[in-house]
Structures are given as structure tokens and as C-alpha cells.
Coordinates of C-alpha atoms in Angstrom, one line a residue:
X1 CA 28.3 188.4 42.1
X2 CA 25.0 188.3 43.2
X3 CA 23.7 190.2 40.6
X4 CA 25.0 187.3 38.5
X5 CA 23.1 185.3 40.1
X6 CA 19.8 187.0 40.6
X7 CA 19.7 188.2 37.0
X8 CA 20.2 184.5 35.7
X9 CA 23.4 185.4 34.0
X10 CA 24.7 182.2 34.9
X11 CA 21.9 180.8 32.7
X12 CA 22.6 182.4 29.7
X13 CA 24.7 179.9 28.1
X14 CA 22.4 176.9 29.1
X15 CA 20.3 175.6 26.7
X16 CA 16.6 175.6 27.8
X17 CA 16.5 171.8 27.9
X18 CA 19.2 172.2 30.5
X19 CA 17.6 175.4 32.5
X20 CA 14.5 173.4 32.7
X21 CA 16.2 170.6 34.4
X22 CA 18.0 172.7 37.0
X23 CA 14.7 174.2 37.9
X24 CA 13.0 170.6 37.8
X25 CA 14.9 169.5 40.3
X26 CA 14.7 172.7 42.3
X27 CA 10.8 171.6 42.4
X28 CA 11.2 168.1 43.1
X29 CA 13.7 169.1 46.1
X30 CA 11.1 171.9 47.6
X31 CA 8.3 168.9 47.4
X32 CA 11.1 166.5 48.7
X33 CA 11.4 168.7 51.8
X34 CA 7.8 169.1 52.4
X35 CA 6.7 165.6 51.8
X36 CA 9.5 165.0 54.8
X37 CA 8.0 167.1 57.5
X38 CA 6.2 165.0 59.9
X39 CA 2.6 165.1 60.8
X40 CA 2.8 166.5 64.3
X41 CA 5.2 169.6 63.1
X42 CA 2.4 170.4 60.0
X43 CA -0.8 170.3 62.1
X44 CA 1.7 171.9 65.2
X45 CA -0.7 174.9 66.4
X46 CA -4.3 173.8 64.4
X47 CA -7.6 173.7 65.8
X48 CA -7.8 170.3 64.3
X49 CA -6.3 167.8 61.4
X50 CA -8.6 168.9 58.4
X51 CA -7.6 167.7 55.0
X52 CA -7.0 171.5 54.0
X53 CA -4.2 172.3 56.3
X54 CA -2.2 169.7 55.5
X55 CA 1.2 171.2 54.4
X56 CA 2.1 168.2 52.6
X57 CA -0.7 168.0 50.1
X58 CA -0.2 171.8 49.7
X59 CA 3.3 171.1 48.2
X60 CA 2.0 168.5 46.2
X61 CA -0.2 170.5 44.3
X62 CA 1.8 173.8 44.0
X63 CA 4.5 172.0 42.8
X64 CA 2.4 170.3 40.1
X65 CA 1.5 173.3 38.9
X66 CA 4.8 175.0 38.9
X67 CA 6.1 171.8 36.9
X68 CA 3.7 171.9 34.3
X69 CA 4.0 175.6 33.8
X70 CA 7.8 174.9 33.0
X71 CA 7.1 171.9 31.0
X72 CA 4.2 173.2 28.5
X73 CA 5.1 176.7 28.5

């Protein structure tokens, strides 16, 4: 079973439009749950509140680009 899973067996009989979309919203629900930490538990432990070390933005971006790898490629 869980070679089933891992080796995207289950995903054999999708088409791609359909693969894309699970994996779409895979990506939106990773940026969903780091767009809903709050600000106090993503700066918990920093020397201060730069920009940079913002969790949130973080998500933002490496989700962009994980999205329009699966969109254009």
C-alpha cells in the first residue's frame, strides 16, 4: 500500500489536467497553513522582526515557484 502511494500509482489513470489540480491544491493548502501562523509563533526565538525571517512571506514565494513550475512545465 504504501508503495502505491509513494510511487504515484494511484496517479496513473489521472489525466495530467487532473494530477495538476490535486497537487495545486496541495500548494495552496501548504501556503494556506503558513499564511495562518501568527506573528508572535514566526518571529518566536529571533533576534529581531526583519523582513527576511518572516515565515509567511517565505511560503509565499516558494509556493509561487513550485506553482509555476507545475503550470509551465
Amino acid at each position: 500500500m504504501v508503495e502505491y502511494i509513494l510511487d504515484f500509482r494511484w496517479a496513473h489513470d489521472l489525466s495530467l489536467s487532473t494530477a495538476r489540480l490535486f497537487f495545486m491544491a496541495y500548494f495552496v493548502l501548504i501556503t494556506i497553513f503558513g499564511l495562518s501562523m501568527s506573528k508572535e509563533y514566526v518571529f518566536r526565538g529571533a533576534e529581531d522582526r526583519a523582513l527576511w525571517r518572516d515565515l509567511r512571506l517565505w511560503v509565499i514565494v516558494i509556493m509561487t515557484v513550485q506553482v509555476s513550475l507545475y503550470l509551465y512545465f
